[in-house]
Tab-separated table of C-alpha atoms in Angstrom:
chain	number	residue	atom	x	y	z
A	1	MET	CA	-100.819	-72.135	-37.025
A	2	GLY	CA	-98.268	-73.359	-35.637
A	3	ALA	CA	-97.818	-73.030	-31.909
A	4	GLN	CA	-94.921	-70.548	-31.994
A	5	GLY	CA	-97.290	-68.420	-34.563
A	6	ARG	CA	-98.862	-68.309	-31.305
A	7	GLY	CA	-95.783	-66.901	-29.383
A	8	GLU	CA	-95.685	-69.705	-27.438
A	9	ARG	CA	-92.538	-72.347	-26.617
A	10	LEU	CA	-91.697	-75.732	-27.011
A	11	TRP	CA	-88.875	-76.578	-25.028
A	12	PHE	CA	-88.864	-80.055	-26.165
A	13	LEU	CA	-86.469	-78.532	-29.088
A	14	ASP	CA	-84.338	-77.412	-27.162
A	15	TRP	CA	-83.349	-80.279	-25.061
A	16	LEU	CA	-83.263	-82.529	-28.375
A	17	ARG	CA	-80.487	-80.113	-29.770
A	18	VAL	CA	-78.502	-80.789	-26.725
A	19	LEU	CA	-79.125	-84.558	-27.200
A	20	ALA	CA	-78.131	-84.110	-30.757
A	21	VAL	CA	-75.423	-82.197	-30.503
A	22	LEU	CA	-73.803	-85.073	-27.945
A	23	GLY	CA	-75.278	-87.719	-30.666
A	24	VAL	CA	-72.768	-85.943	-32.803
A	25	PHE	CA	-70.054	-86.195	-30.444
A	26	VAL	CA	-70.378	-89.646	-29.660
A	27	PHE	CA	-70.301	-90.500	-33.565
A	28	HIS	CA	-66.893	-88.550	-34.088
A	29	THR	CA	-65.128	-90.074	-31.023
A	30	LEU	CA	-66.361	-93.699	-32.615
A	31	ARG	CA	-64.949	-92.729	-36.132
A	32	PRO	CA	-61.164	-93.186	-34.953
A	33	PHE	CA	-62.400	-97.418	-34.735
A	34	ASP	CA	-64.700	-97.842	-37.346
A	35	ASP	CA	-64.015	-99.424	-41.135
A	36	GLY	CA	-64.048	-96.504	-42.870
A	37	ASP	CA	-61.505	-93.430	-43.630
A	38	TRP	CA	-61.107	-90.352	-41.011
A	39	HIS	CA	-59.080	-88.274	-39.894
A	40	VAL	CA	-57.479	-90.120	-37.053
A	41	LYS	CA	-57.331	-94.549	-37.867
A	42	ASN	CA	-56.730	-96.764	-35.338
A	43	ALA	CA	-54.787	-99.695	-36.623
A	44	GLU	CA	-57.619	-101.720	-35.680
A	45	THR	CA	-61.001	-101.496	-36.299
A	46	SER	CA	-63.822	-102.675	-35.391
A	47	GLU	CA	-67.154	-104.120	-37.353
A	48	GLY	CA	-69.539	-103.651	-34.629
A	49	ILE	CA	-68.346	-99.900	-34.247
A	50	SER	CA	-69.109	-99.942	-38.370
A	51	VAL	CA	-72.422	-100.803	-37.759
A	52	ALA	CA	-72.854	-98.395	-34.983
A	53	ILE	CA	-71.469	-95.360	-36.980
A	54	ALA	CA	-74.055	-96.728	-40.044
A	55	PHE	CA	-76.865	-96.855	-37.864
A	56	LEU	CA	-75.744	-93.365	-36.538
A	57	GLY	CA	-75.429	-91.639	-39.218
A	58	LEU	CA	-78.211	-92.897	-41.142
A	59	TRP	CA	-80.258	-90.807	-39.479
A	60	GLY	CA	-78.782	-88.586	-36.916
A	61	LEU	CA	-77.635	-85.937	-38.853
A	62	ALA	CA	-80.785	-85.312	-40.758
A	63	PHE	CA	-82.455	-85.541	-37.370
A	64	PHE	CA	-79.728	-81.949	-37.228
A	65	PHE	CA	-80.734	-81.066	-39.815
A	66	MET	CA	-85.052	-81.222	-39.003
A	67	LEU	CA	-84.395	-79.536	-35.977
A	68	SER	CA	-82.503	-76.919	-37.965
A	69	GLY	CA	-84.941	-76.763	-39.922
A	70	SER	CA	-87.686	-76.587	-36.840
A	71	ALA	CA	-85.257	-73.588	-35.533
A	72	ALA	CA	-85.746	-71.519	-38.439
A	73	TRP	CA	-89.521	-71.256	-37.957
A	74	LEU	CA	-88.752	-70.149	-34.401
A	75	ALA	CA	-86.783	-67.336	-35.752
A	76	LEU	CA	-89.427	-66.374	-38.461
A	77	ARG	CA	-92.080	-66.259	-35.980
A	78	TRP	CA	-91.451	-62.651	-35.573
A	79	ARG	CA	-88.653	-61.621	-38.102
A	80	THR	CA	-89.240	-60.519	-41.412
A	81	ALA	CA	-87.074	-61.578	-43.870
A	82	MET	CA	-83.977	-59.381	-44.236
A	83	GLN	CA	-84.377	-59.800	-39.981
A	84	PHE	CA	-84.121	-63.374	-40.315
A	85	LEU	CA	-81.067	-63.673	-42.705
A	86	LYS	CA	-79.498	-61.082	-40.332
A	87	GLU	CA	-79.734	-63.446	-37.635
A	88	ARG	CA	-78.779	-66.737	-39.072
A	89	SER	CA	-75.632	-64.294	-40.220
A	90	ILE	CA	-74.776	-63.757	-36.700
A	91	ARG	CA	-75.597	-67.374	-35.253
A	92	LEU	CA	-74.018	-69.479	-38.539
A	93	LEU	CA	-71.783	-67.185	-40.788
A	94	ILE	CA	-69.631	-65.637	-37.752
A	95	PRO	CA	-69.332	-68.602	-36.007
A	96	PHE	CA	-67.771	-70.293	-38.795
A	97	VAL	CA	-65.712	-68.008	-39.978
A	98	VAL	CA	-64.411	-67.692	-36.508
A	99	ALA	CA	-64.276	-71.938	-36.460
A	100	TYR	CA	-62.698	-72.420	-39.574
A	101	VAL	CA	-59.859	-69.479	-38.905
A	102	LEU	CA	-58.854	-71.069	-35.311
A	103	LEU	CA	-59.748	-74.717	-35.535
A	104	SER	CA	-59.644	-76.293	-39.019
A	105	PRO	CA	-55.555	-75.412	-39.255
A	106	VAL	CA	-55.485	-77.412	-36.010
A	107	GLN	CA	-56.805	-80.016	-37.333
A	108	TYR	CA	-55.319	-79.754	-40.717
A	109	PHE	CA	-52.037	-80.281	-38.665
A	110	ILE	CA	-52.699	-82.857	-36.708
A	111	GLU	CA	-54.118	-85.086	-39.765
A	112	GLU	CA	-51.464	-84.453	-41.923
A	113	HIS	CA	-49.037	-85.912	-39.296
A	114	HIS	CA	-51.143	-88.796	-37.929
A	115	LYS	CA	-51.131	-89.918	-41.718
A	116	GLY	CA	-47.474	-88.804	-42.545
A	117	ARG	CA	-48.044	-86.607	-45.222
A	118	SER	CA	-46.109	-83.672	-43.482
A	119	THR	CA	-43.028	-82.991	-41.195
A	120	GLN	CA	-43.476	-79.460	-41.059
A	121	SER	CA	-44.149	-77.517	-37.704
A	122	PHE	CA	-47.186	-76.531	-36.625
A	123	PHE	CA	-46.765	-72.747	-38.176
A	124	GLY	CA	-45.443	-74.096	-41.512
A	125	ASP	CA	-49.110	-76.773	-41.591
A	126	VAL	CA	-50.807	-73.271	-40.912
A	127	ARG	CA	-49.418	-71.673	-43.742
A	128	THR	CA	-49.647	-74.218	-46.060
A	129	PHE	CA	-53.266	-74.667	-44.979
A	130	PHE	CA	-54.154	-70.825	-45.614
A	131	GLY	CA	-52.106	-71.330	-48.980
A	132	ASP	CA	-54.906	-72.553	-50.788
A	133	LEU	CA	-58.410	-72.292	-49.693
A	134	ALA	CA	-60.426	-73.108	-52.348
A	135	GLY	CA	-62.967	-75.891	-52.412
A	136	ASP	CA	-65.510	-77.673	-54.232
A	137	ALA	CA	-69.716	-76.804	-54.362
A	138	PRO	CA	-71.382	-76.799	-51.986
A	139	LEU	CA	-68.759	-76.736	-49.548
A	140	TRP	CA	-67.122	-73.716	-51.640
A	141	LEU	CA	-63.505	-73.853	-48.968
A	142	ARG	CA	-61.306	-77.186	-48.971
A	143	ASP	CA	-60.683	-78.475	-45.254
A	144	THR	CA	-63.827	-77.833	-43.153
A	145	TYR	CA	-63.868	-81.122	-41.337
A	146	HIS	CA	-67.043	-80.229	-39.011
A	147	LEU	CA	-67.790	-76.986	-40.235
A	148	TRP	CA	-69.533	-78.416	-43.456
A	149	PHE	CA	-72.651	-78.933	-41.160
A	150	LEU	CA	-72.442	-74.653	-40.192
A	151	VAL	CA	-71.543	-74.340	-44.262
A	152	TYR	CA	-74.810	-76.256	-45.334
A	153	LEU	CA	-77.071	-73.962	-43.111
A	154	ILE	CA	-76.029	-71.070	-44.013
A	155	GLN	CA	-77.219	-72.010	-47.546
A	156	PHE	CA	-79.960	-73.778	-46.490
A	157	ALA	CA	-81.183	-70.351	-44.607
A	158	VAL	CA	-80.766	-68.566	-47.849
A	159	LEU	CA	-82.116	-70.703	-50.468
A	160	GLY	CA	-85.060	-72.410	-47.698
A	161	LEU	CA	-86.563	-68.426	-46.983
A	162	PRO	CA	-88.418	-68.205	-50.246
A	163	LEU	CA	-89.961	-71.366	-49.814
A	164	PHE	CA	-90.879	-70.963	-46.005
A	165	MET	CA	-92.578	-67.655	-47.403
A	166	LEU	CA	-94.182	-69.348	-49.466
A	167	LEU	CA	-95.386	-72.419	-47.101
A	168	ARG	CA	-96.906	-70.004	-44.260
A	169	GLY	CA	-100.745	-70.548	-43.515
A	170	ARG	CA	-100.545	-73.026	-46.299
A	171	ALA	CA	-99.835	-76.308	-44.356
A	172	ASP	CA	-104.005	-77.600	-44.148
A	173	TRP	CA	-103.504	-79.321	-47.324
A	174	ILE	CA	-100.694	-82.207	-46.313
A	175	ALA	CA	-102.102	-81.519	-42.178
A	176	ARG	CA	-105.847	-82.858	-42.929
A	177	ARG	CA	-104.167	-85.770	-44.575
A	178	CYS	CA	-101.872	-86.738	-41.402
A	179	GLN	CA	-104.825	-87.490	-39.559
A	180	ARG	CA	-105.077	-91.294	-39.415
A	181	ARG	CA	-102.552	-93.382	-37.948
A	182	GLY	CA	-99.625	-93.803	-39.346
A	183	SER	CA	-100.675	-91.399	-42.350
A	184	ILE	CA	-97.182	-88.887	-40.963
A	185	LEU	CA	-94.849	-91.556	-42.428
A	186	LEU	CA	-96.148	-91.094	-45.727
A	187	VAL	CA	-93.985	-87.897	-46.012
A	188	ALA	CA	-91.499	-89.509	-47.211
A	189	VAL	CA	-93.104	-90.918	-49.938
A	190	PRO	CA	-92.512	-87.583	-52.046
A	191	LEU	CA	-89.165	-87.610	-50.995
A	192	VAL	CA	-88.098	-91.072	-52.476
A	193	PRO	CA	-88.101	-89.907	-56.062
A	194	VAL	CA	-86.207	-86.739	-55.476
A	195	HIS	CA	-83.256	-88.823	-53.188
A	196	LEU	CA	-83.298	-91.889	-55.751
A	197	LEU	CA	-82.321	-89.563	-58.880
A	198	LEU	CA	-80.065	-86.860	-57.180
A	199	LEU	CA	-78.294	-88.973	-53.979
A	200	ALA	CA	-75.933	-90.489	-56.321
A	201	ALA	CA	-75.263	-87.500	-58.539
A	202	PRO	CA	-71.340	-87.696	-58.729
A	203	GLY	CA	-69.219	-85.315	-56.919
A	204	PRO	CA	-66.527	-85.309	-53.647
A	205	GLU	CA	-67.415	-85.850	-50.550
A	206	HIS	CA	-70.474	-83.461	-48.491
A	207	GLY	CA	-71.775	-82.751	-52.282
A	208	TRP	CA	-74.601	-82.042	-53.923
A	209	GLY	CA	-76.939	-85.486	-53.477
A	210	GLU	CA	-76.196	-85.088	-49.939
A	211	PHE	CA	-76.743	-81.875	-49.989
A	212	VAL	CA	-80.383	-81.712	-51.588
A	213	PHE	CA	-81.040	-84.942	-48.968
A	214	PHE	CA	-80.411	-82.917	-45.976
A	215	PHE	CA	-82.260	-79.713	-47.202
A	216	ASP	CA	-85.488	-81.839	-48.040
A	217	PHE	CA	-85.172	-82.844	-44.183
A	218	PHE	CA	-84.917	-79.175	-43.100
A	219	VAL	CA	-87.880	-78.136	-45.030
A	220	VAL	CA	-89.963	-80.911	-43.566
A	221	GLY	CA	-88.593	-79.752	-39.973
A	222	TYR	CA	-89.803	-76.508	-40.600
A	223	LEU	CA	-93.398	-77.590	-42.305
A	224	VAL	CA	-93.867	-79.673	-39.497
A	225	MET	CA	-93.143	-77.008	-36.885
A	226	SER	CA	-95.840	-74.970	-38.949
A	227	ASP	CA	-99.109	-76.684	-38.218
A	228	ASP	CA	-100.778	-77.899	-34.899
A	229	ARG	CA	-102.055	-81.279	-36.363
A	230	LEU	CA	-98.527	-82.537	-37.760
A	231	MET	CA	-97.002	-81.543	-35.076
A	232	ALA	CA	-99.791	-83.605	-33.226
A	233	ALA	CA	-99.418	-86.767	-35.557
A	234	VAL	CA	-95.975	-86.736	-35.302
A	235	ARG	CA	-96.412	-86.936	-31.415
A	236	ARG	CA	-99.260	-90.020	-32.287
A	237	ASP	CA	-97.155	-91.483	-34.732
A	238	ALA	CA	-93.757	-91.996	-32.555
A	239	VAL	CA	-93.886	-95.991	-32.239
A	240	PRO	CA	-95.284	-96.119	-36.067
A	241	GLY	CA	-91.984	-94.274	-36.990
A	242	LEU	CA	-90.129	-96.058	-34.486
A	243	ILE	CA	-91.190	-99.798	-36.030
A	244	LEU	CA	-90.073	-98.241	-39.960
A	245	GLY	CA	-86.753	-97.164	-38.766
A	246	ILE	CA	-86.160	-100.120	-37.057
A	247	GLY	CA	-87.805	-102.351	-39.360
A	248	ALA	CA	-86.271	-100.798	-42.367
A	249	PHE	CA	-82.375	-100.463	-41.073
A	250	LEU	CA	-82.906	-104.133	-40.404
A	251	ILE	CA	-83.444	-104.854	-43.778
A	252	GLY	CA	-81.276	-102.831	-45.035
A	253	VAL	CA	-77.779	-104.780	-42.309
A	254	PHE	CA	-79.282	-108.258	-43.830
A	255	THR	CA	-79.449	-107.313	-47.262
A	256	GLY	CA	-76.045	-105.981	-46.976
A	257	ILE	CA	-76.580	-101.895	-47.182
A	258	ILE	CA	-73.388	-101.669	-44.551
A	259	ASP	CA	-70.631	-103.201	-47.225
A	260	PHE	CA	-73.062	-101.490	-49.964
A	261	LEU	CA	-71.813	-97.636	-48.189
A	262	ASP	CA	-68.131	-98.385	-47.711
A	263	GLY	CA	-67.687	-98.871	-51.061
A	264	TRP	CA	-70.636	-96.338	-52.236
A	265	TRP	CA	-69.919	-93.316	-50.122
A	266	PRO	CA	-66.391	-92.761	-51.136
A	267	ASP	CA	-67.744	-93.267	-55.202
A	268	PRO	CA	-71.537	-92.471	-55.365
A	269	GLY	CA	-72.953	-93.848	-58.466
A	270	TYR	CA	-76.191	-95.409	-59.795
A	271	SER	CA	-77.039	-99.546	-59.945
A	272	TRP	CA	-79.624	-101.819	-59.283
A	273	GLN	CA	-78.200	-102.148	-55.445
A	274	TYR	CA	-78.379	-98.289	-55.199
A	275	LEU	CA	-82.559	-98.417	-56.520
A	276	TRP	CA	-82.731	-100.883	-53.564
A	277	TYR	CA	-81.063	-99.056	-51.206
A	278	SER	CA	-82.075	-95.899	-51.508
A	279	PRO	CA	-85.681	-95.667	-50.476
A	280	LEU	CA	-84.923	-98.111	-47.772
A	281	ILE	CA	-82.437	-95.501	-46.292
A	282	THR	CA	-85.311	-92.562	-47.362
A	283	PHE	CA	-88.014	-94.485	-45.468
A	284	ALA	CA	-85.503	-95.422	-42.363
A	285	VAL	CA	-84.309	-91.977	-41.521
A	286	TRP	CA	-87.630	-90.692	-41.807
A	287	GLY	CA	-89.155	-93.039	-39.310
A	288	TRP	CA	-86.193	-92.960	-37.081
A	289	LEU	CA	-86.820	-88.656	-36.870
A	290	VAL	CA	-90.966	-89.536	-36.625
A	291	ALA	CA	-89.924	-91.676	-33.357
A	292	VAL	CA	-87.122	-89.943	-31.852
A	293	LEU	CA	-89.580	-86.029	-32.423
A	294	GLY	CA	-92.631	-87.806	-31.135
A	295	PHE	CA	-90.943	-89.322	-28.188
A	296	GLY	CA	-88.748	-85.716	-27.607
A	297	MET	CA	-92.551	-84.255	-27.349
A	298	ARG	CA	-93.728	-87.040	-24.828
A	299	ALA	CA	-91.335	-87.222	-22.152
A	300	PRO	CA	-92.119	-84.879	-19.228
A	301	ALA	CA	-88.517	-84.176	-18.659
A	302	PHE	CA	-88.445	-82.133	-22.150
A	303	ARG	CA	-91.646	-80.126	-20.921
A	304	ARG	CA	-89.409	-77.695	-18.998
A	305	THR	CA	-86.982	-74.994	-19.732
A	306	LEU	CA	-82.863	-75.969	-20.318
A	307	PRO	CA	-80.939	-74.712	-18.126
A	308	THR	CA	-78.958	-71.494	-19.312
A	309	PRO	CA	-75.582	-72.530	-19.342
A	310	LEU	CA	-76.885	-75.783	-21.100
A	311	ALA	CA	-78.306	-73.822	-23.803
A	312	ARG	CA	-75.517	-71.429	-23.999
A	313	ALA	CA	-72.599	-74.434	-24.127
A	314	ALA	CA	-74.735	-76.498	-26.978
A	315	MET	CA	-73.757	-74.496	-29.967
A	316	PRO	CA	-69.335	-73.990	-28.337
A	317	TYR	CA	-69.803	-77.319	-27.473
A	318	PHE	CA	-70.317	-78.722	-31.346
A	319	ILE	CA	-67.451	-76.560	-32.618
A	320	VAL	CA	-64.862	-77.313	-29.848
A	321	HIS	CA	-65.179	-80.875	-29.624
A	322	GLN	CA	-63.732	-82.484	-32.769
A	323	PRO	CA	-60.631	-80.870	-32.674
A	324	VAL	CA	-60.621	-81.836	-28.871
A	325	ILE	CA	-61.684	-85.425	-30.205
A	326	LEU	CA	-58.545	-85.411	-33.113
A	327	ALA	CA	-56.035	-83.559	-30.395
A	328	ILE	CA	-56.603	-87.058	-27.639
A	329	ALA	CA	-57.365	-89.488	-30.171
A	330	TYR	CA	-53.921	-88.739	-31.593
A	331	PHE	CA	-52.103	-90.485	-28.702
A	332	VAL	CA	-54.574	-92.673	-27.808
A	333	VAL	CA	-54.517	-94.698	-31.194
A	334	GLN	CA	-50.916	-95.134	-30.571
A	335	TRP	CA	-50.990	-96.909	-27.516
A	336	ASP	CA	-50.567	-100.617	-27.692
A	337	ALA	CA	-54.218	-101.826	-26.031
A	338	ALA	CA	-57.672	-102.831	-26.765
A	339	ILE	CA	-59.661	-101.013	-28.980
A	340	TRP	CA	-62.179	-100.654	-25.922
A	341	THR	CA	-59.171	-99.211	-23.306
A	342	LYS	CA	-58.797	-96.957	-25.376
A	343	TYR	CA	-62.260	-95.606	-25.929
A	344	ALA	CA	-62.566	-95.729	-22.044
A	345	VAL	CA	-60.148	-93.240	-22.333
A	346	LEU	CA	-60.939	-90.934	-25.511
A	347	LEU	CA	-64.551	-90.102	-24.679
A	348	PRO	CA	-64.661	-88.888	-21.019
A	349	SER	CA	-62.055	-87.271	-21.559
A	350	ALA	CA	-62.740	-85.446	-24.762
A	351	PHE	CA	-66.532	-85.064	-23.347
A	352	ALA	CA	-64.565	-83.007	-20.106
A	353	VAL	CA	-62.513	-81.418	-22.091
A	354	SER	CA	-65.066	-80.267	-24.813
A	355	ALA	CA	-67.566	-79.267	-21.991
A	356	ALA	CA	-64.932	-77.311	-20.056
A	357	LEU	CA	-64.057	-75.364	-23.493
A	358	ALA	CA	-67.692	-75.129	-24.288
A	359	LEU	CA	-68.599	-73.059	-21.013
A	360	LEU	CA	-65.596	-71.001	-20.733
A	361	VAL	CA	-66.285	-69.609	-23.991
A	362	SER	CA	-70.787	-69.242	-23.163
A	363	SER	CA	-69.669	-66.994	-19.974
A	364	LEU	CA	-66.154	-64.713	-21.212
A	365	PRO	CA	-67.488	-61.356	-21.808
A	366	GLY	CA	-68.157	-60.369	-25.542
A	367	ILE	CA	-66.693	-63.919	-26.898
A	368	PRO	CA	-70.164	-65.890	-26.912
A	369	VAL	CA	-71.226	-64.365	-30.251
A	370	LEU	CA	-68.589	-65.371	-32.176
A	371	PHE	CA	-69.158	-68.873	-31.109
A	372	GLY	CA	-72.741	-68.556	-31.914
A	373	VAL	CA	-73.996	-68.063	-28.706
A	374	LYS	CA	-77.971	-66.585	-29.042
A	375	ARG	CA	-78.573	-63.182	-27.479
A	376	VAL	CA	-81.637	-62.422	-25.459
A	377	GLU	CA	-83.804	-59.926	-27.795
A	378	SER	CA	-86.149	-57.553	-26.641
A	379	GLY	CA	-89.701	-58.340	-28.387
A	380	ALA	CA	-89.504	-61.720	-28.616
A	381	ALA	CA	-92.194	-63.951	-28.183
A	382	PRO	CA	-94.164	-64.886	-24.535
A	383	ILE	CA	-92.528	-68.457	-23.631
A	384	VAL	CA	-95.126	-70.847	-22.948
A	385	ASN	CA	-93.972	-74.623	-23.348
A	386	ARG	CA	-96.249	-76.845	-25.545
A	387	SER	CA	-95.529	-79.988	-26.227
A	388	LYS	CA	-98.386	-81.893	-25.074
A	389	ALA	CA	-99.884	-82.197	-28.442
A	390	ALA	CA	-102.973	-83.315	-29.011
A	391	ASP	CA	-103.313	-87.003	-29.741
């Protein structure tokens, strides 16, 4: 039985979730300076930053979805299926609608003017934005910007619920096979053919191939939290996971994965190169997930309660950070200065403004629920730290 099934809290998950949000923030502050297309781009780009983006993008988003799967386990520990869907709607659907209506038009305005595709006023671009909202599946709406993450999670909650109900109390077969050192890394094996078959499926950015890829790690996040033996295996195998993650990533870099992904992401497809890189990506991602989650379980600093203001500000910070980055980057990239000079301004200024807005939003009466801040509910399980699973 998982720890949460006995009414216990795993504080390291809260800390890791905050670190994941900060990781996404850093990722987006680097995007104006890498070689790929983005909403606001600097004239000069950096190959080193492109490698960093490839590294962070390789496992960082999957880690975010894995933590969300773990959160689904927490949410289901004492809720019925309908209560779970209601809770997910409040935590995900409401903030998505609010953020899409308020913030996506702002990002659209910045991008269109930066790229010279519009000379309209802000309100003129807002009318254009809302004039045609239809998008391709599985996002269903156009110009979701960073909110595609919430669109995925809303659908994952609905699609994952029947599977989670089926998995309740049925992780024993997997847990018994993960008792030996390094064996938890073999969880990636059944994911390889699924990703190999579907990740290259043709479609738009954030299409069905990517949807399935992240859904797999969402489910794995739930699965790991559902059994103490799987949690212990992840904690035990943090170092082997790190070795696998670093090794697979370096093999990919030395065999040309950066150049491959530059051409592949805009137009996914099947090829002999893809047959090599797809399994490598799956193993690299899973290795890093095991490493970061395992070291998070071990970290003494993560065995204490997350400060309430920090916990409440995490979701609002995620929602507001990218519009803030785009607004500041719009001006910074126009300066006649070196990349690192611009980045030295963008990073701290965007962090400070995003943090101030998140803290404000999370503290105003009646506003926090609109930005996904969790309400304290009566009847919740007692809270105890159990990040110290047995080796």
